[in-house]
Structures are given as structure tokens and as C-alpha cells.
Coordinates of C-alpha atoms and ligand atoms in Angstrom, one line a residue:
M1 CA -44.6 57.8 19.2
Y2 CA -47.0 55.0 20.2
N3 CA -49.8 55.5 22.7
I4 CA -50.7 52.5 24.8
T5 CA -53.5 52.2 27.4
V6 CA -52.8 49.6 30.1
F7 CA -55.6 48.1 32.2
P8 CA -53.9 45.9 34.8
G9 CA -57.3 44.9 36.1
D10 CA -57.6 42.5 39.0
G11 CA -55.8 39.7 40.7
I12 CA -52.6 38.6 39.0
G13 CA -53.5 40.9 36.1
V14 CA -51.8 43.6 38.1
E15 CA -48.4 41.9 38.5
V16 CA -48.3 40.4 35.0
A17 CA -49.2 43.7 33.4
E18 CA -46.4 45.3 35.2
Q19 CA -44.0 42.8 33.6
A20 CA -45.4 43.5 30.2
V21 CA -44.9 47.2 30.8
K22 CA -41.3 46.5 31.9
I23 CA -40.7 44.8 28.5
I24 CA -42.3 47.5 26.5
R25 CA -40.2 50.1 28.2
K26 CA -37.1 48.1 27.7
L27 CA -37.9 47.8 24.0
G28 CA -38.4 51.6 23.9
E29 CA -35.0 52.2 25.4
V30 CA -33.1 49.8 23.2
H31 CA -34.8 50.9 20.0
H32 CA -35.1 54.6 20.8
L33 CA -38.9 54.5 20.4
V34 CA -41.4 56.4 22.6
F35 CA -44.1 54.2 24.1
E36 CA -46.4 56.5 26.0
I37 CA -48.2 54.4 28.5
K38 CA -51.3 55.4 30.4
E39 CA -52.9 53.2 33.1
E40 CA -56.6 52.9 33.9
L41 CA -58.7 50.9 36.2
L42 CA -60.9 48.1 34.9
G43 CA -63.1 45.3 36.3
G44 CA -63.3 44.9 40.1
A45 CA -60.7 47.7 40.6
S46 CA -62.9 50.1 38.7
L47 CA -66.1 48.9 40.4
D48 CA -64.5 49.5 43.8
K49 CA -63.4 53.1 42.9
H50 CA -66.1 54.3 40.5
G51 CA -69.1 52.0 41.1
V52 CA -68.9 50.6 37.5
P53 CA -66.6 48.0 36.0
I54 CA -65.5 50.4 33.2
T55 CA -66.0 54.1 33.0
P56 CA -66.9 56.0 29.8
E57 CA -63.6 57.9 30.3
A58 CA -61.6 54.6 30.4
L59 CA -63.3 53.4 27.3
K60 CA -62.6 56.7 25.5
L61 CA -58.9 56.5 26.5
A62 CA -58.7 53.0 25.1
Q63 CA -60.4 54.1 21.9
K64 CA -58.0 57.0 21.4
S65 CA -54.8 54.9 21.9
D66 CA -52.9 53.0 19.3
A67 CA -53.1 49.7 21.3
V68 CA -54.6 48.5 24.5
F69 CA -53.1 46.0 27.0
L70 CA -55.2 44.2 29.6
G71 CA -54.1 42.1 32.5
A72 CA -57.1 40.2 33.7
V73 CA -60.4 41.0 35.5
G74 CA -62.6 39.4 38.2
G75 CA -62.3 37.7 41.5
P76 CA -64.4 36.2 44.3
K77 CA -64.8 39.7 45.9
W78 CA -67.2 40.6 43.1
D79 CA -68.8 37.3 42.5
N80 CA -72.1 38.4 44.0
V81 CA -72.5 41.8 42.5
E82 CA -75.4 42.3 40.1
A83 CA -74.9 40.9 36.6
S84 CA -74.5 44.3 34.9
K85 CA -71.7 45.3 37.2
R86 CA -69.6 42.1 37.1
P87 CA -66.0 42.7 36.2
E88 CA -66.4 40.4 33.1
K89 CA -68.8 43.0 31.8
A90 CA -65.9 45.4 31.5
L91 CA -64.1 43.0 29.3
L92 CA -67.1 42.5 27.0
A93 CA -67.7 46.3 26.9
L94 CA -64.1 46.9 26.0
R95 CA -64.1 44.3 23.2
K96 CA -67.3 45.7 21.8
G97 CA -66.3 49.3 22.3
L98 CA -63.1 48.7 20.4
E99 CA -64.9 46.5 17.9
V100 CA -62.1 44.0 18.0
F101 CA -63.8 41.2 16.2
A102 CA -60.9 38.8 15.7
N103 CA -59.3 37.2 18.7
L104 CA -56.1 35.5 17.9
R105 CA -55.0 32.8 20.4
P106 CA -51.9 31.0 19.3
A107 CA -51.0 27.7 21.1
K108 CA -47.4 26.8 20.6
M109 CA -45.5 24.0 22.3
Y110 CA -42.2 25.1 23.7
P111 CA -39.8 22.1 23.6
E112 CA -38.6 23.1 27.1
L113 CA -42.1 22.7 28.5
I114 CA -43.0 19.4 26.9
D115 CA -43.2 17.6 30.2
N116 CA -45.8 20.0 31.4
S117 CA -48.3 18.9 28.9
P118 CA -50.8 16.3 30.1
L119 CA -50.6 14.6 26.7
K120 CA -48.0 12.3 25.3
K121 CA -44.9 13.9 23.9
E122 CA -45.3 12.5 20.4
I123 CA -48.8 14.1 20.2
V124 CA -47.9 17.6 21.4
S125 CA -44.3 18.1 20.3
G126 CA -44.3 20.6 17.5
V127 CA -47.9 21.8 18.1
D128 CA -48.2 25.3 16.6
L129 CA -51.8 26.4 16.0
L130 CA -53.7 29.6 16.0
I131 CA -57.3 29.9 17.1
V132 CA -59.1 32.8 15.4
R133 CA -62.1 33.4 17.6
E134 CA -65.0 35.8 16.6
L135 CA -65.1 38.1 19.6
V136 CA -67.9 40.7 19.3
G137 CA -70.9 38.6 18.1
G138 CA -72.6 35.3 18.6
I139 CA -74.3 34.2 21.8
Y140 CA -72.2 36.5 23.9
F141 CA -74.1 39.5 22.5
G142 CA -77.1 38.1 20.6
T143 CA -80.6 39.2 21.5
P144 CA -83.2 38.3 22.6
R145 CA -81.6 37.2 25.9
G146 CA -82.9 37.2 29.4
I147 CA -84.6 35.4 32.3
E148 CA -88.4 35.5 32.6
S149 CA -90.7 34.3 35.2
L150 CA -93.1 31.5 34.3
D151 CA -95.8 32.6 36.7
G152 CA -95.2 30.2 39.5
K153 CA -93.8 27.5 37.2
G154 CA -90.2 28.5 37.6
E155 CA -88.3 30.6 35.1
K156 CA -87.3 30.6 31.5
A157 CA -83.8 31.7 30.5
F158 CA -82.6 32.2 26.9
N159 CA -79.8 33.4 24.8
S160 CA -79.4 33.8 21.0
E161 CA -76.6 32.7 18.8
V162 CA -76.8 35.3 16.0
Y163 CA -74.4 35.9 13.1
T164 CA -74.8 38.0 10.0
T165 CA -73.1 37.6 6.7
F166 CA -71.0 40.7 7.4
E167 CA -69.7 39.4 10.7
V168 CA -68.7 36.0 9.3
E169 CA -67.1 37.6 6.2
R170 CA -64.8 39.8 8.1
I171 CA -63.6 37.1 10.6
A172 CA -63.2 34.6 7.7
R173 CA -61.2 37.0 5.7
K174 CA -59.0 37.7 8.8
A175 CA -58.4 34.0 9.3
F176 CA -57.4 33.4 5.6
E177 CA -55.1 36.4 5.7
L178 CA -53.4 35.1 8.9
A179 CA -53.1 31.6 7.3
R180 CA -51.0 33.2 4.5
R181 CA -48.4 34.1 7.1
R182 CA -48.4 30.5 8.3
R183 CA -48.9 27.0 6.8
R184 CA -51.9 28.1 4.7
K185 CA -54.5 25.8 6.2
V186 CA -57.8 27.0 7.7
T187 CA -60.2 24.8 9.6
S188 CA -63.6 26.4 10.2
V189 CA -65.4 25.1 13.2
D190 CA -69.2 25.1 13.6
K191 CA -72.2 23.0 14.4
A192 CA -73.9 23.2 11.0
N193 CA -75.6 19.9 11.5
I194 CA -77.9 21.5 14.1
L195 CA -77.7 25.3 14.1
E196 CA -78.9 27.7 11.4
S197 CA -76.3 30.3 12.6
S198 CA -73.6 27.7 11.8
Q199 CA -75.2 26.9 8.4
L200 CA -74.8 30.6 7.5
W201 CA -71.3 30.5 9.0
R202 CA -70.2 27.6 6.8
K203 CA -71.8 29.1 3.7
V204 CA -70.1 32.4 4.1
V205 CA -66.7 31.0 5.0
T206 CA -66.9 28.9 1.9
Q207 CA -67.7 31.9 -0.2
V208 CA -64.9 34.0 1.2
H209 CA -62.5 31.1 0.6
Q210 CA -63.0 31.9 -3.2
E211 CA -60.7 34.9 -2.6
F212 CA -58.1 32.7 -1.0
K213 CA -57.5 29.8 -3.4
D214 CA -54.0 29.3 -2.1
I215 CA -55.3 28.4 1.3
T216 CA -56.7 24.9 2.1
L217 CA -60.1 25.1 3.9
D218 CA -61.8 22.4 5.7
H219 CA -64.9 22.4 8.0
R220 CA -65.4 20.5 11.2
Y221 CA -68.1 20.2 13.7
V222 CA -67.1 21.6 17.1
D223 CA -67.5 18.2 18.9
D224 CA -65.2 16.6 16.4
C225 CA -62.7 19.4 16.6
A226 CA -62.6 19.1 20.4
M227 CA -61.7 15.5 20.0
Q228 CA -59.2 16.0 17.2
L229 CA -57.4 18.6 19.3
V230 CA -56.3 16.0 21.8
R231 CA -56.1 13.2 19.3
N232 CA -53.8 14.9 16.7
P233 CA -53.4 18.6 17.4
K234 CA -50.6 18.9 14.8
Q235 CA -53.2 18.6 12.0
F236 CA -54.3 22.2 12.7
D237 CA -52.8 25.4 11.5
V238 CA -55.5 28.1 11.8
I239 CA -58.9 27.4 13.4
V240 CA -61.6 30.0 12.8
T241 CA -64.7 29.8 14.9
T242 CA -67.5 31.5 16.7
N243 CA -67.2 33.4 20.0
L244 CA -68.5 30.6 22.2
F245 CA -66.8 27.7 20.5
G246 CA -63.6 29.7 20.4
D247 CA -63.8 30.4 24.1
I248 CA -64.0 26.7 24.8
L249 CA -61.5 25.4 22.2
S250 CA -58.9 28.0 23.1
D251 CA -58.8 26.8 26.7
E252 CA -58.5 23.2 25.4
S253 CA -55.6 24.1 23.1
A254 CA -54.0 26.1 25.9
M255 CA -53.8 22.9 28.0
L256 CA -52.1 21.0 25.2
T257 CA -49.1 23.2 25.8
G258 CA -49.0 22.6 29.5
S259 CA -49.9 25.9 31.0
I260 CA -52.4 28.6 30.2
G261 CA -49.9 30.9 31.8
M262 CA -47.9 30.8 28.6
L263 CA -50.6 31.9 26.2
P264 CA -50.9 35.4 24.8
S265 CA -53.7 36.8 22.7
A266 CA -54.4 39.7 20.4
S267 CA -57.9 41.0 19.5
L268 CA -57.9 42.9 16.3
G269 CA -60.4 45.2 14.7
N270 CA -60.2 47.6 11.8
H271 CA -59.3 50.5 14.0
H272 CA -58.3 49.2 17.4
A273 CA -56.4 46.3 19.0
L274 CA -56.4 44.8 22.5
Y275 CA -53.8 42.5 23.9
E276 CA -54.3 40.2 26.9
P277 CA -53.0 37.0 28.3
V278 CA -55.5 34.1 27.9
H279 CA -55.4 33.3 31.6
G280 CA -57.6 34.9 34.2
S281 CA -57.0 36.8 37.4
A282 CA -56.1 33.7 39.4
P283 CA -57.3 35.1 42.8
D284 CA -55.8 32.2 44.7
I285 CA -52.3 33.4 44.0
A286 CA -52.9 37.1 43.5
G287 CA -50.7 39.6 45.2
K288 CA -48.0 37.0 46.0
D289 CA -45.7 37.7 43.0
R290 CA -46.3 34.2 41.8
G291 CA -48.1 34.7 38.5
N292 CA -46.6 33.7 35.2
P293 CA -45.9 36.9 33.3
L294 CA -44.9 35.1 30.0
A295 CA -48.4 35.2 28.5
S296 CA -48.5 38.9 29.2
I297 CA -45.0 39.5 27.8
L298 CA -45.8 37.5 24.7
S299 CA -49.0 39.5 24.4
A300 CA -46.8 42.6 24.3
A301 CA -44.8 40.9 21.6
M302 CA -48.0 40.5 19.6
M303 CA -48.7 44.2 20.1
M304 CA -45.3 45.0 18.5
E305 CA -46.2 42.7 15.6
Y306 CA -49.8 43.4 14.9
S307 CA -50.3 47.0 16.0
F308 CA -47.0 48.6 15.2
N309 CA -45.5 46.3 12.6
L310 CA -42.3 46.1 14.6
H311 CA -41.6 42.6 13.7
E312 CA -38.0 42.6 14.9
L313 CA -39.1 43.7 18.3
A314 CA -41.7 41.0 18.5
F315 CA -39.1 38.5 17.5
S316 CA -36.7 39.7 20.1
V317 CA -39.2 39.3 22.9
E318 CA -40.1 35.8 21.7
K319 CA -36.4 34.8 21.6
A320 CA -35.9 36.3 25.0
V321 CA -38.7 34.2 26.4
E322 CA -37.3 31.0 24.8
A323 CA -33.8 31.8 26.1
V324 CA -35.1 32.2 29.7
L325 CA -37.0 28.9 29.5
K326 CA -33.9 27.2 28.0
E327 CA -31.9 28.5 31.0
G328 CA -34.3 26.6 33.2
Y329 CA -36.2 29.5 34.8
R330 CA -39.8 28.7 35.7
T331 CA -42.7 30.3 37.5
T332 CA -44.7 28.2 39.9
D333 CA -47.3 27.1 37.3
I334 CA -44.7 25.6 35.0
Y335 CA -42.2 24.5 37.6
Q336 CA -40.8 21.0 37.5
E337 CA -38.1 19.4 39.5
G338 CA -34.6 20.3 38.4
T339 CA -35.7 23.7 37.2
N340 CA -35.2 27.1 38.8
K341 CA -38.3 28.6 40.4
V342 CA -38.6 32.3 40.1
S343 CA -41.2 35.0 41.0
C344 CA -43.3 36.9 38.5
S345 CA -41.2 40.0 38.8
K346 CA -38.0 38.1 38.6
M347 CA -39.2 36.4 35.4
G348 CA -40.0 39.8 34.0
D349 CA -36.5 41.0 34.9
L350 CA -34.9 37.9 33.3
V351 CA -36.7 38.4 30.0
A352 CA -36.1 42.2 30.1
E353 CA -32.3 41.5 30.4
K354 CA -32.4 39.5 27.2
V355 CA -34.5 41.8 25.1
K356 CA -32.6 43.3 22.2
Ligands
IPM401 C1 -61.9 34.6 27.9 C2 -62.7 34.6 29.1 C3 -63.9 35.6 28.9 C4 -64.7 35.1 27.8 C5 -64.7 35.8 30.2 C6 -63.9 36.2 31.4 C7 -65.8 36.8 29.9 O1 -63.1 33.4 29.4 O2 -61.4 35.7 27.5 O3 -61.8 33.6 27.3 O4 -65.5 34.2 27.9 O5 -64.5 35.6 26.7
MN402 MN1 -62.3 31.8 28.1

């Protein structure tokens, strides 16, 4: 039996999480496995009900489960609440509370969606890269941080980019291990020409590489990497980088593939794992059954793969998604003339029908 906590969260998080749950239940039926699913509030939904974006009980439930699924959090309704109560805080608290230090964000080009990419076909066809983003350190969590008054001369605001040897070692090791399942190439991205934290990053990644001589390692500065991603994305296999750089580069690589609505993620630690679509809560289309559930569904596939070692189930979900795309079904975000536009829940049904 597998225990899963689901946080639908806010906005389209709710409708896409429902489709992921649909797929997980279908997998359970077909393979005679018991997926015990418990739902909890998170983000704005939790703030409205409990006055905090995540309750200690919700975090405890997540910590006790075998895997956690999250839809998305946030929305304009909560844009003006005090910083400590913002829905995004729940996300950071959850990541930190689960100590899921490695955020895997694959960006894969589906041949059916090649016309959705803003880049030329020959540049993006065949793109298949994996960003491994450090998720519980760096400037997101570093101290000191704050805003101070400068006695009538305005204010001073500051954050700290902090990394320790231990933190870099574990994310580097994870990236090299993942590269072994792929094309055995790791690109480490930093800003070592300027930042001390990046100098340590580069040094430690280079040391850890000694344990992985079968993997090719190269280093790139983040500005160069941002450029290379649009110039020649096929050169990349695994990109390992810091929390902030990974946040930015993963949105950029999402766009290579045409829609952020297609991109799943897994956040792995030594004891817990969190699965979420890369996209946000899309308040503008929320509640209209118009979201793209494929990123969520593919995140559920990653759960099967990384948390439960159920490779066949993960594969079956990926194949089902490909088949539905091949048949021409599209949600609004990936719709093109000549294809068949379907709602979020319908897309979920179509994939569920094909899951073996
Ligand atoms: C992401 C998001 C989050 C992040 C925000 C919502 C806190 O942009 O998951 O990429 O910056 O990590
Ligand atoms: Mn982001």
C-alpha cells in the first residue's frame, strides 16, 4: 500500500490535481495496487480556512506519507497579504519541511507539439534535457535577509546566497546518478566568475565528479547557459544548478517545448518526495476546466518512477499521454488549428482510458 498526500492548492491546481488523482486511481485498479490518497489544503485555500498557508498538521501528514502531490498555489486574492502568509510560503515550507533538496525538471520536446515552440524546428526537435535544481538552499533560504530602514534615507534590502559543501555534494551526487540513467553528461551552472558561493559550488561539483568518471562534466556560467539553451538546447543532458538559477533556467527550458503546461517535476530528498507541475495556479483560467492536466499527470508518472520504483506504470502513463497527443487532443494552451480542443477533465479521461 502506498500513502499519498495530495495538496490541490489554488487556482487550476485544483482541477489538474484531480486529473492526476484520476490517473493514480486508474493505475491502482489496473495493477491491483492500493494507493491511499488523503487531501489537504495548502496555500491560499489553507489561509482562507485556517489563517496560515500551511498548518503543522498538513506538514505532518505530508511527512508521514510515501509521496506528496501538489497542484499549484497562489492567486491575486492573496497578493496583498503579509509576506509571512503568502501562499508561496507554504510551498517553501513544504519543500524545506520535507528536505527535498533535488528538484528534477525535465524538458522534453513532444514531436506532436513542435509547432508550439517559439523556436525553429531544427533547434528544438529532439530536445530532452533535465534540470536538477537545488531546492532547499541558496538565496531562497539564506540569512541574513531582510529590509531595514536607513533613517530617512530610504531602505536597505538584502538576501544571501549561501551554500555549504554538504549541500553542494548531495545535489551534485544526485545529478551524476541521474545522468547515469540518461546520456551521461552533466553541465554544472554557476556564476563562479563573480560569486564566492559559486566558486565553492564549482569546486565541490568537480570533487564529486571524481566518483563518477563515466560521466562527462562541464561548467558554464549562468548567462552563457541561458544563451546556449536557446541557441542549441540539444547539447544539454543534465543541468545541475542552484535554487535561483534553476528557477529561472527551468522556465526558459519549459518554453523551448512550447508550453509550461506540459512540464512535470519531482523534488527528491533522502526520505521524502514531492511531485508538482512546473506551471503555476493560472488564476485567469481557474475554475473553468481549461487547465492542461498533462504536467500533473506526468508528475504522477514521476511519482511512480521515483518514489515507488514502478517503472512500468510510469512508462504506461507517458505512453498514454503521447497517444492522446498523437490523436490530436489538445487543451487550450497547446491548441492549434486542426487539432481537437478538450477540457482539462476530458483530457484526464482520455489519458485514463489509455493507461495500462
Ligand atoms: C517554482 C515557482 C516557485 C519558486 C515560487 C512560486 C515560490 O516559481 O516552483 O518554480 O520560485 O520556486
Ligand atoms: Mn519558478
